[in-house]
Coordinates of C-alpha atoms in Angstrom, one line a residue:
M30 CA 10.9 -54.8 11.0
A31 CA 9.8 -52.9 14.1
R32 CA 6.8 -50.7 13.5
Q33 CA 7.6 -47.0 13.9
K34 CA 6.0 -45.5 17.0
K35 CA 3.6 -42.6 16.4
N36 CA 3.9 -39.6 18.7
V37 CA 1.0 -37.3 19.4
G38 CA 1.3 -34.1 17.2
Q39 CA 3.6 -35.8 14.6
Y40 CA 2.1 -35.9 11.1
P41 CA 3.3 -35.2 7.6
S42 CA 3.7 -31.4 7.4
G43 CA 5.5 -30.7 4.1
M44 CA 2.4 -29.9 2.1
I45 CA 1.0 -27.8 5.0
L46 CA 4.2 -25.8 5.1
F47 CA 4.3 -25.3 1.4
S48 CA 0.6 -24.3 1.1
L49 CA 0.8 -21.9 4.0
T50 CA 4.1 -20.3 2.8
L51 CA 2.6 -19.8 -0.7
A52 CA -0.6 -18.3 0.8
L53 CA 1.3 -15.9 3.1
F54 CA 3.6 -14.9 0.2
L55 CA 0.6 -14.0 -1.9
I56 CA -1.0 -12.0 1.0
G57 CA 2.4 -10.2 1.6
F58 CA 2.7 -9.5 -2.1
C59 CA -0.7 -7.8 -2.1
G60 CA 0.4 -5.8 1.0
L61 CA 3.6 -4.7 -0.8
L62 CA 1.6 -3.6 -3.8
A63 CA -0.8 -1.6 -1.6
I64 CA 2.2 0.1 0.1
Q65 CA 3.9 0.9 -3.2
S66 CA 0.6 2.1 -4.7
K67 CA -0.1 4.4 -1.8
R68 CA 3.4 5.9 -1.9
L69 CA 3.1 6.3 -5.7
V70 CA -0.3 8.1 -5.3
T71 CA 1.2 10.3 -2.6
Y72 CA 4.1 11.2 -4.9
I73 CA 1.8 12.1 -7.7
R74 CA -0.4 14.2 -5.5
E75 CA 2.5 16.0 -3.9
N76 CA 4.0 16.8 -7.3
Y77 CA 0.7 18.1 -8.6
E78 CA 1.0 21.9 -9.2
M79 CA -1.3 24.8 -9.2
R80 CA -0.2 27.7 -11.4
A81 CA -0.7 31.2 -9.9
F82 CA -0.3 33.9 -12.5
L83 CA 0.7 37.3 -11.1
D84 CA -0.3 40.9 -11.7
K85 CA 2.0 42.6 -14.1
D86 CA 4.8 45.0 -13.1
L87 CA 5.2 43.7 -9.5
N88 CA 8.4 45.0 -8.0
S89 CA 10.9 42.9 -6.0
T90 CA 9.5 44.0 -2.6
E91 CA 6.0 43.0 -3.7
L92 CA 7.2 39.7 -5.1
K93 CA 9.0 38.9 -1.8
K94 CA 6.0 39.7 0.3
L95 CA 3.8 37.6 -2.0
S96 CA 6.2 34.7 -1.7
E97 CA 6.1 34.9 2.1
T98 CA 2.4 35.1 2.1
L99 CA 2.1 32.0 -0.1
A100 CA 4.6 30.1 2.0
D101 CA 2.5 30.7 5.1
Q102 CA -0.6 29.1 3.6
P103 CA -1.6 25.7 5.3
Y104 CA -2.3 24.0 2.0
V105 CA 1.1 24.6 0.5
L106 CA 3.4 21.6 0.7
K107 CA 6.4 22.0 3.0
T108 CA 9.4 19.6 2.8
D109 CA 11.8 19.9 5.7
G110 CA 10.1 23.2 6.5
V111 CA 10.6 24.7 3.1
A112 CA 7.5 25.7 1.1
Q113 CA 7.4 24.0 -2.3
L114 CA 7.0 27.2 -4.4
G115 CA 8.6 27.7 -7.8
F116 CA 8.8 31.2 -9.3
V117 CA 8.6 31.2 -13.1
P118 CA 9.5 34.5 -14.8
K119 CA 7.6 35.3 -17.9
E120 CA 10.7 35.0 -20.0
D121 CA 11.2 31.4 -18.9
A122 CA 7.5 30.8 -19.5
A123 CA 7.9 32.0 -23.0
K124 CA 10.8 29.7 -23.6
E125 CA 8.8 26.7 -22.4
F126 CA 5.8 27.7 -24.6
I127 CA 8.0 28.0 -27.7
A128 CA 9.8 24.7 -26.9
D129 CA 6.4 22.9 -26.5
T130 CA 4.6 24.5 -29.5
K131 CA 7.5 25.2 -31.8
E132 CA 5.9 28.6 -32.4
D133 CA 7.6 31.9 -31.5
F134 CA 4.7 34.3 -30.8
S135 CA 7.1 37.2 -30.1
K136 CA 7.9 37.5 -33.8
F137 CA 4.4 38.6 -34.7
L138 CA 3.3 40.1 -31.4
G139 CA 6.4 42.1 -30.8
E140 CA 6.2 41.5 -27.0
N141 CA 5.8 38.8 -24.4
P142 CA 2.1 38.6 -23.3
L143 CA 2.8 36.0 -20.6
R144 CA 2.9 36.7 -16.9
D145 CA 5.2 35.8 -14.1
S146 CA 3.8 32.9 -12.1
Y147 CA 4.3 30.6 -9.1
R148 CA 4.1 26.9 -9.3
I149 CA 2.6 25.7 -6.1
K150 CA 2.7 22.2 -4.8
L151 CA -0.1 21.2 -2.4
N152 CA -0.5 18.9 0.6
E153 CA -2.0 15.6 -0.2
A154 CA -5.0 16.3 2.1
Y155 CA -6.2 19.0 -0.3
F156 CA -6.2 16.7 -3.3
E157 CA -10.0 16.8 -3.7
E158 CA -12.1 18.7 -6.2
A159 CA -14.0 20.7 -3.5
K160 CA -10.8 21.6 -1.5
L161 CA -8.9 22.5 -4.7
T162 CA -11.7 24.9 -5.6
E163 CA -11.5 26.5 -2.2
V164 CA -7.7 26.8 -2.5
K165 CA -8.1 28.4 -5.9
Q166 CA -10.6 30.9 -4.6
D167 CA -8.4 31.7 -1.5
L168 CA -5.3 32.2 -3.6
E169 CA -7.1 34.6 -6.0
Q170 CA -8.0 36.8 -3.0
I171 CA -4.3 37.4 -2.3
D172 CA -3.0 40.8 -3.5
G173 CA -0.7 40.3 -6.5
I174 CA -2.3 37.2 -7.9
F175 CA -4.2 37.6 -11.1
E176 CA -5.5 34.1 -11.8
V177 CA -5.0 30.5 -10.6
V178 CA -5.4 27.5 -12.9
Y179 CA -5.0 23.8 -12.5
P180 CA -6.0 20.7 -14.6
E181 CA -9.3 19.9 -13.0
N182 CA -10.1 16.8 -15.2
L183 CA -6.8 15.2 -14.1
V184 CA -7.8 15.5 -10.4
D185 CA -11.1 13.7 -11.0
S186 CA -9.4 11.0 -13.1
I187 CA -6.7 10.3 -10.5
N188 CA -9.1 10.2 -7.6
R189 CA -11.6 7.8 -9.4
N190 CA -8.8 5.5 -10.5
V191 CA -7.2 5.4 -7.0
T192 CA -10.5 4.5 -5.4
K193 CA -11.1 1.7 -7.9
I194 CA -7.6 0.3 -7.4
Y195 CA -8.0 0.2 -3.6
I196 CA -11.4 -1.5 -3.8
V197 CA -10.2 -4.1 -6.2
M198 CA -7.0 -4.8 -4.1
S199 CA -9.0 -5.0 -0.9
A200 CA -11.6 -7.4 -2.4
F201 CA -8.8 -9.6 -3.9
A202 CA -7.0 -9.8 -0.5
L203 CA -10.2 -10.6 1.3
V204 CA -11.2 -13.4 -1.1
L205 CA -7.6 -14.7 -1.0
L206 CA -7.6 -14.8 2.8
L207 CA -10.9 -16.7 2.9
I208 CA -9.6 -19.3 0.3
I209 CA -6.4 -19.7 2.3
V210 CA -8.3 -20.4 5.5
V211 CA -10.5 -23.0 3.9
L212 CA -7.6 -24.7 2.1
M213 CA -5.5 -24.8 5.3
N214 CA -8.4 -26.3 7.3
N215 CA -8.8 -29.1 4.7
T216 CA -5.0 -29.6 4.4
I217 CA -4.4 -29.9 8.2
R218 CA -7.5 -32.0 8.6
L219 CA -6.2 -34.5 6.0
A220 CA -2.8 -34.5 7.7
L221 CA -4.3 -35.2 11.1
H222 CA -6.2 -38.2 9.6
S223 CA -3.3 -40.5 10.5
Q224 CA -3.5 -39.4 14.1
R225 CA -7.2 -39.9 14.6
L226 CA -6.8 -43.4 16.3
L227 CA -4.0 -42.1 18.5
I228 CA -6.3 -39.3 19.6
R229 CA -9.1 -41.8 20.4
S230 CA -6.6 -44.0 22.4
M231 CA -5.5 -41.1 24.5
Q232 CA -9.2 -40.2 25.2
L233 CA -9.8 -43.8 26.3
V234 CA -7.0 -43.7 28.9
G235 CA -8.4 -40.5 30.4
A236 CA -6.4 -37.7 28.7
T237 CA -8.1 -34.4 28.7
N238 CA -8.9 -32.5 25.5
A239 CA -6.5 -29.8 26.5
F240 CA -3.7 -32.3 27.0
I241 CA -4.3 -33.9 23.6
T242 CA -4.7 -30.6 21.8
R243 CA -1.6 -28.9 23.2
P244 CA 1.1 -30.6 21.1
F245 CA -0.9 -30.2 17.9
L246 CA -1.4 -26.5 18.5
G247 CA 2.3 -26.1 19.3
R248 CA 3.2 -27.8 16.0
G249 CA 0.6 -25.8 14.1
M250 CA 1.9 -22.5 15.5
W251 CA 5.5 -23.5 14.7
Q252 CA 4.6 -24.3 11.1
G253 CA 2.7 -21.0 10.8
F254 CA 5.7 -19.1 12.2
L255 CA 8.2 -21.0 9.9
A256 CA 5.9 -20.4 6.8
G257 CA 5.7 -16.7 7.7
V258 CA 9.5 -16.4 8.0
I259 CA 10.0 -18.2 4.6
A260 CA 7.4 -16.0 3.0
V261 CA 9.0 -12.8 4.4
V262 CA 12.4 -13.9 3.1
L263 CA 10.9 -14.6 -0.4
L264 CA 9.2 -11.2 -0.3
L265 CA 12.3 -9.3 0.7
V266 CA 14.4 -11.1 -2.0
G267 CA 11.8 -10.3 -4.6
L268 CA 11.7 -6.6 -3.5
Y269 CA 15.5 -6.4 -3.6
I270 CA 15.6 -7.9 -7.2
A271 CA 12.8 -5.5 -8.3
I272 CA 14.7 -2.5 -6.9
Q273 CA 18.0 -3.7 -8.6
N274 CA 16.2 -3.9 -11.9
L275 CA 14.1 -0.8 -11.5
P276 CA 16.1 1.7 -9.3
E277 CA 13.2 4.2 -9.4
L278 CA 11.3 2.0 -7.0
A279 CA 13.8 2.9 -4.2
A280 CA 12.1 6.3 -3.9
F281 CA 8.8 4.7 -3.1
Q282 CA 10.0 2.4 -0.2
E283 CA 8.7 3.0 3.3
P284 CA 10.8 0.8 5.6
E285 CA 8.6 1.2 8.7
K286 CA 5.4 0.1 6.8
I287 CA 7.3 -2.7 5.1
A288 CA 8.6 -3.9 8.5
M289 CA 5.1 -3.8 9.9
L290 CA 3.8 -5.7 6.9
M291 CA 6.5 -8.4 7.3
G292 CA 5.7 -8.8 11.0
G293 CA 2.0 -9.0 10.2
V294 CA 2.7 -11.8 7.7
V295 CA 4.6 -13.8 10.3
A296 CA 1.8 -13.1 12.9
L297 CA -0.9 -14.1 10.4
G298 CA 0.9 -17.4 9.8
V299 CA 1.0 -18.2 13.5
V300 CA -2.7 -17.3 13.9
I301 CA -3.8 -19.3 10.8
G302 CA -1.7 -22.3 12.0
F303 CA -3.3 -22.1 15.5
L304 CA -6.9 -21.7 14.4
S305 CA -6.7 -24.3 11.6
T306 CA -5.1 -26.9 13.8
F307 CA -7.5 -26.1 16.7
Q308 CA -10.5 -26.6 14.5
A309 CA -9.2 -29.8 12.9
V310 CA -8.2 -31.4 16.2
N311 CA -11.5 -30.5 17.8
R312 CA -13.3 -32.2 14.9
Y313 CA -11.5 -35.5 15.6
L314 CA -12.1 -35.1 19.4
G315 CA -15.8 -35.1 18.8
L316 CA -16.0 -38.1 16.4
T317 CA -17.7 -41.3 17.5
L318 CA -15.9 -44.7 17.1
D319 CA -17.9 -45.5 14.0
E320 CA -17.1 -42.2 12.4
L321 CA -13.3 -42.7 13.0
Y322 CA -13.5 -45.6 10.6

């Protein structure tokens, strides 16, 4: 039987493709989690409300002027140009209180002691304890506002937990990337082992290192590209299934950032394929004849 001819740059690549695809999938998954987490945090912060209780017996003109004043404040969240303010009459506040506590205070007080109020949503940039304190003080200086309250402990808790989550995810992604690079270097190096004598033969007939390296690099970049595309397809399929089973996730999707992430996964695959192959080939180019055996 005729012996199969070896071509430069041809080596077993199934394990390399599988390993790189899995690695890129994990990195892309971490990226998707980061995007979803960031969007979720933004959603929580933008739905966080300050409660501004008003002076009693404000007439309709004073209420309108107060509403316009609040809408003009830079820290008030605006969606499509509309300030996110919610006016709560004291009658509605009483109904909410009774529904929550199951106690009707009007029966023994004889009147409604609660005040009209505004529920104010803030821009995410102001979701810090120091800035919230400044906003509170600024609101209380506006004519017609009696007092401003907000759950201070909740703000501290959310900010601390968000910081911890980002630190853990960043550290995990960095460690994962380092492990992937090391594994890919070893995997490609083992795959190129069968080509080491062919590389030496080409050197002996005068082939330059650039000429020898070129087909290996082309194959490595192609494998990285293919692995990146497969990883992206798997990520999109996984995201689609997740949204189908949990429709609420659809509200947290950011197509532009997801598209950038997917492009980054493919680009990372090409870069890893190039660098790992380049390092592995250069190792064999520098070996002596004794070391080849």
